[in-house]
Coordinates of C-alpha atoms in Angstrom, one line a residue:
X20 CA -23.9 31.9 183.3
X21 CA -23.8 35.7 182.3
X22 CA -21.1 36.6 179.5
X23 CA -20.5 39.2 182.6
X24 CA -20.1 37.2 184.9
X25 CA -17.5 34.9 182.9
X26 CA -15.1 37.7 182.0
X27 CA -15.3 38.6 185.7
X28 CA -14.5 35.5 187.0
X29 CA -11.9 34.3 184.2
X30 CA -10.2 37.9 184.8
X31 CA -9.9 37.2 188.7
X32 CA -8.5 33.9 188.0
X33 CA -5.9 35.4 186.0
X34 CA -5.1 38.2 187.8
X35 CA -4.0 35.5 190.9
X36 CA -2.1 33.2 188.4
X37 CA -0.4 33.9 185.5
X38 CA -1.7 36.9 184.2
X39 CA 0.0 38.8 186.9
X40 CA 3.3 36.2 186.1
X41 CA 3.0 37.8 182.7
X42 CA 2.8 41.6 184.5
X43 CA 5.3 40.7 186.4
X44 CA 7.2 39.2 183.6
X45 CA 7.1 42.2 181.4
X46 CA 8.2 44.7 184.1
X47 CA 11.4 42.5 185.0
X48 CA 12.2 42.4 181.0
X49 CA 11.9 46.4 180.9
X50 CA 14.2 45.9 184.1
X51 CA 16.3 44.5 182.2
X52 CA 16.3 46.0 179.0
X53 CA 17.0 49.4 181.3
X54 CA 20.2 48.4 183.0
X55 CA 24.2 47.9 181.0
X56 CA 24.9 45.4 179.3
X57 CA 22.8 42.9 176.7
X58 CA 20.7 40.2 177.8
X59 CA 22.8 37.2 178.0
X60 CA 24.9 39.8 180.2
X61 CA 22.2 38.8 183.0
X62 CA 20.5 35.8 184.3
X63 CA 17.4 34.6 185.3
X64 CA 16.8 31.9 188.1
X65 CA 13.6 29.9 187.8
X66 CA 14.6 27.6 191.3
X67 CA 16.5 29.4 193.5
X68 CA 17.7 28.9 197.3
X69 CA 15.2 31.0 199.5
X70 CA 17.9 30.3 203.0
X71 CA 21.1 28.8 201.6
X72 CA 22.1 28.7 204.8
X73 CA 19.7 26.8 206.2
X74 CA 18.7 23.9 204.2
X75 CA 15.4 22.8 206.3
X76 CA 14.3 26.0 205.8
X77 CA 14.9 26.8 202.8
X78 CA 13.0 23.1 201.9
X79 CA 10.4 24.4 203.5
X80 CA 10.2 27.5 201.6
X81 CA 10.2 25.2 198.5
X82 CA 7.5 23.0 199.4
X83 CA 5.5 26.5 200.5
X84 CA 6.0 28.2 197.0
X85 CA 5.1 24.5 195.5
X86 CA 2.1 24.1 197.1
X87 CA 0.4 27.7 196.8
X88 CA 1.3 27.8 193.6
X89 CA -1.1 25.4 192.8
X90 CA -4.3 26.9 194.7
X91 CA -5.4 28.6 191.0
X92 CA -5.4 25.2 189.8
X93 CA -8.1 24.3 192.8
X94 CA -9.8 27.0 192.2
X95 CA -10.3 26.5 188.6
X96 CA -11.4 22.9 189.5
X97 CA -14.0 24.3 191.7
X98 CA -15.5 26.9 189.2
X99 CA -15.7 24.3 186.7
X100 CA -17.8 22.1 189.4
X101 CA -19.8 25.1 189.4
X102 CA -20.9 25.5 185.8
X103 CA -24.7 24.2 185.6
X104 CA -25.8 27.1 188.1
X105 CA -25.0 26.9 192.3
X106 CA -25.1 22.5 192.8
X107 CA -22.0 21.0 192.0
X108 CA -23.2 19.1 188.6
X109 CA -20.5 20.5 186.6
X110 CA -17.7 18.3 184.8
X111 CA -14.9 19.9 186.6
X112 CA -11.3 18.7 185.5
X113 CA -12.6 16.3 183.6
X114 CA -14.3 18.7 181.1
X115 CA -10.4 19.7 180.4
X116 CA -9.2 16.1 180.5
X117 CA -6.8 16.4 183.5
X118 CA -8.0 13.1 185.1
X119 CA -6.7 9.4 184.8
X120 CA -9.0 7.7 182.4
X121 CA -6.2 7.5 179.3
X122 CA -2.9 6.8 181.3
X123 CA -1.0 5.0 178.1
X124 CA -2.4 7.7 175.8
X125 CA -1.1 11.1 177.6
X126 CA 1.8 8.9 179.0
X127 CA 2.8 7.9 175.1
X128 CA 1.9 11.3 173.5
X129 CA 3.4 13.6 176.4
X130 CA 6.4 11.5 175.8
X131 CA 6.4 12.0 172.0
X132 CA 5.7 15.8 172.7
X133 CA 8.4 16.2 175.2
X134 CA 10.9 15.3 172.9
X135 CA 10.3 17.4 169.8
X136 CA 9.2 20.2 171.5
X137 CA 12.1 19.9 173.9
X138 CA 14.9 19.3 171.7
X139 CA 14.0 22.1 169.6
X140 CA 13.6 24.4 172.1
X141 CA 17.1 24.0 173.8
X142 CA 18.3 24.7 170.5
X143 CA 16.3 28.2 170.0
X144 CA 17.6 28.8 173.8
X145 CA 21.5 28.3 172.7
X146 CA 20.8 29.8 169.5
X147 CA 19.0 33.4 170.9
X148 CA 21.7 33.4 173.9
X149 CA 24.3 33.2 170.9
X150 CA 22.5 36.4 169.2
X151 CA 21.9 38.2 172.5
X152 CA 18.3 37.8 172.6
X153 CA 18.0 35.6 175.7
X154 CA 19.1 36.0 179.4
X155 CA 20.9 33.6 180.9
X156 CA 18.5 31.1 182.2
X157 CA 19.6 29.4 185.4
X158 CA 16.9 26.5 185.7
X159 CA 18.3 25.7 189.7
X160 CA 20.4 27.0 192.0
X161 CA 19.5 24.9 194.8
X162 CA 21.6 23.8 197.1
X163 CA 23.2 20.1 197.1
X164 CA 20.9 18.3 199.6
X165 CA 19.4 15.1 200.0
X166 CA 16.0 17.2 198.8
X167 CA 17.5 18.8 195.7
X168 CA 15.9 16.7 193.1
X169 CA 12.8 15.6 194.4
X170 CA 11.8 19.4 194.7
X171 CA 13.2 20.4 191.2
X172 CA 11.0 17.2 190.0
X173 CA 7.9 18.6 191.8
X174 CA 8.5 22.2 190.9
X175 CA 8.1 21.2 187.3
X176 CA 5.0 19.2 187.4
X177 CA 3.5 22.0 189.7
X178 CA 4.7 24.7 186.3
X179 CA 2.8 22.2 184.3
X180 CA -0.7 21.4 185.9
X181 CA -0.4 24.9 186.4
X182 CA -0.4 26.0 183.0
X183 CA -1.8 23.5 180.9
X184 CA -4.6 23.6 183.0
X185 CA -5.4 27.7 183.2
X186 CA -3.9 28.2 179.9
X187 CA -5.1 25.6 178.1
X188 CA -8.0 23.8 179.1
X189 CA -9.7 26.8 181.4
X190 CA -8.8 29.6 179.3
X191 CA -10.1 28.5 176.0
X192 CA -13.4 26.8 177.6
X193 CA -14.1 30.4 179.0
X194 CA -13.5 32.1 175.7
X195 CA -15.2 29.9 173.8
X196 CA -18.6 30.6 176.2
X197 CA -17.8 34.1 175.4
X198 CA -18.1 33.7 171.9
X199 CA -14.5 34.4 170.9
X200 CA -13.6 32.3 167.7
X201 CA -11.1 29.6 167.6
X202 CA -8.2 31.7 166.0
X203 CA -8.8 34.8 168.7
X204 CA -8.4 32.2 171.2
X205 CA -5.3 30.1 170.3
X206 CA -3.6 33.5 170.0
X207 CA -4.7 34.7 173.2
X208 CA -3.7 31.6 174.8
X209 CA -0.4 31.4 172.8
X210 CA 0.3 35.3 173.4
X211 CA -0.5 35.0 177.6
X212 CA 2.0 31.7 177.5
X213 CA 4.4 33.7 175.9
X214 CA 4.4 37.0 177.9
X215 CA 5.0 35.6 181.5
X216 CA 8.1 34.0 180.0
X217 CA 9.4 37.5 179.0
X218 CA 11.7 37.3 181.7
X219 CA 13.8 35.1 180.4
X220 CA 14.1 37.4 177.0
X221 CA 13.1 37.7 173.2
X222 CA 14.1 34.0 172.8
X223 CA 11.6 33.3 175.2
X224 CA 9.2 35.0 174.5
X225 CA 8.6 33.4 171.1
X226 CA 9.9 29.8 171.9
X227 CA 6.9 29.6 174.1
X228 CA 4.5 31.8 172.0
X229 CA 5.2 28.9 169.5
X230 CA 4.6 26.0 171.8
X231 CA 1.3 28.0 172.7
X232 CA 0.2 27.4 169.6
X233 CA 1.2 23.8 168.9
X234 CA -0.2 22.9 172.5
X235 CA -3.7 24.5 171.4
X236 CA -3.9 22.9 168.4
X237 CA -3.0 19.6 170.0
X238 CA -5.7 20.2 173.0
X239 CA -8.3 20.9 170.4
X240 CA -7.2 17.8 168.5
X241 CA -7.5 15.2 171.9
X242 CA -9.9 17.2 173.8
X243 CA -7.7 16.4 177.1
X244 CA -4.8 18.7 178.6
X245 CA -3.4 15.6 180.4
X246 CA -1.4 14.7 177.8
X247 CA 0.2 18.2 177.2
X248 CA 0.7 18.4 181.0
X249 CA 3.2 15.4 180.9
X250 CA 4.6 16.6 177.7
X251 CA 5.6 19.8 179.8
X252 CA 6.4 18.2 182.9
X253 CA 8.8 16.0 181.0
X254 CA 9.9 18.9 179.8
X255 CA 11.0 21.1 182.7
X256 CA 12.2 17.9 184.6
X257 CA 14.7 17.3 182.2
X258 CA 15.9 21.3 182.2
X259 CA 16.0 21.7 185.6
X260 CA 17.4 18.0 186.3
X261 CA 19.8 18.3 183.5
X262 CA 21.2 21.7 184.5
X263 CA 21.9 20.8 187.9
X264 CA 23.7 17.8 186.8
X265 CA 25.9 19.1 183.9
X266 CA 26.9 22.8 184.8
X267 CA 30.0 23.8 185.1
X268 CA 31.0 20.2 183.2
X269 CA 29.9 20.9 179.4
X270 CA 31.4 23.6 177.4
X271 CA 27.8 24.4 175.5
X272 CA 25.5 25.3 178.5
X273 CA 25.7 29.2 179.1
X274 CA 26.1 29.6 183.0
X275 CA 25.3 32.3 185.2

């Protein structure tokens, strides 16, 4: 395929998934930056109630921004299919390694991954609210119904497939055709993590710059982005999970 052709399409893909998140991102942070106060003066929601008032439709607003949300993701899948000219020869999701064929090995490693990367990012998050460099993230502010948790459980694998798999996998298999080297990618890929997390402040920005980089290296490492999609799953299942269940009851989560 063209170089033009690739920087078209990996632009387009982008521009419907989270390189407008990272637009979008930024102009919320100036937003921020622009009104009173400091940044852990104001929050940020990542699940929020779309019709508190009425809960079926509200889970149906939920399962809506769930499932669209994953149509980059598809369309990815289907460009990938594409790769060897107009039949459908190409390796797909399985050139990226999102696919079954190792469940122990991205089960075990995700695991592993979760739980450094997780524990030290809570702390950076408690330590850059403490300095005033964070908003104050509010994973979920869902209502309490019978639907709560299975959503805030599905809304984090849908963050992950969606990222790991653009991000990751995608992004750097499109900049590598293109003849960017490995160190130009990872920082692209690190930098594009980290800007459509701006929203949630300096803290964040960084945090997830530096998990960009680690989830790189560790994608170049196993050649799959299964395991990394677990690791983040894992990740944002015990945020959102965890906020809903102790807010309000510890002294050490900052609350909206």
């Amino acid at each position: 395929m063209p170089p033009r052709v690739l920087r078209h399409e990996l632009l387009l893909v982008l521009a419907l998934s989270l390189g407008a998140s990272g637009i979008s991102a930024i102009i919320s942070f100036t937003g921020v930056l622009t009104r009173p106060g400091g940044l852990s003066d104001h929050a940020a929601t990542l699940n929020g109630s779309r019709a508190p008032d009425r809960p079926w439709l509200d889970l149906a607003w939920q399962l809506f921004g769930i499932s669209t949300a994953l149509v980059p993701v598809a369309l990815v899948a289907h460009l990938l299919l594409r790769e060897r000219g107009g039949a459908y020869s190409g390796p797909g999701l399985r050139g990226i390694g999102f696919d079954l064929r190792r469940p122990g090995f991205d089960l075990g490693w995700g695991a592993l991954v979760a739980a450094g990367i997780g524990g030290s990012g809570l702390l950076l998050y408690l330590g850059a609210h403490a300095a005033g460099a964070s908003l104050t993230v509010v994973p979920e502010s869902l209502p309490d119904e019978w639907w709560k948790y299975p959503v805030l459980i599905a809304s984090a694998v849908q963050n992950s497939v969606l990222e790991e798999v653009i991000v990751v996998g995608y992004l750097l298999r499109r900049l590598q055709q293109l003849g960017w080297s490995p160190a130009a990618a990872l920082v692209a890929s690190s930098v594009l993590r980290g800007s459509y997390h701006l929203y949630q402040g300096v803290g964040g920005f960084f945090g997830n710059v530096a998990m960009g980089v680690i989830f790189v290296w560790l994608y170049r490492r196993w050649g799959r982005v299964m395991p990394l999609v677990v690791a983040h799953a894992l990740i944002d299942i015990v945020a959102f999970v965890g906020y809903g269940l102790l807010a309000g009851h510890v002294s050490w989560l900052p609350t909206a």
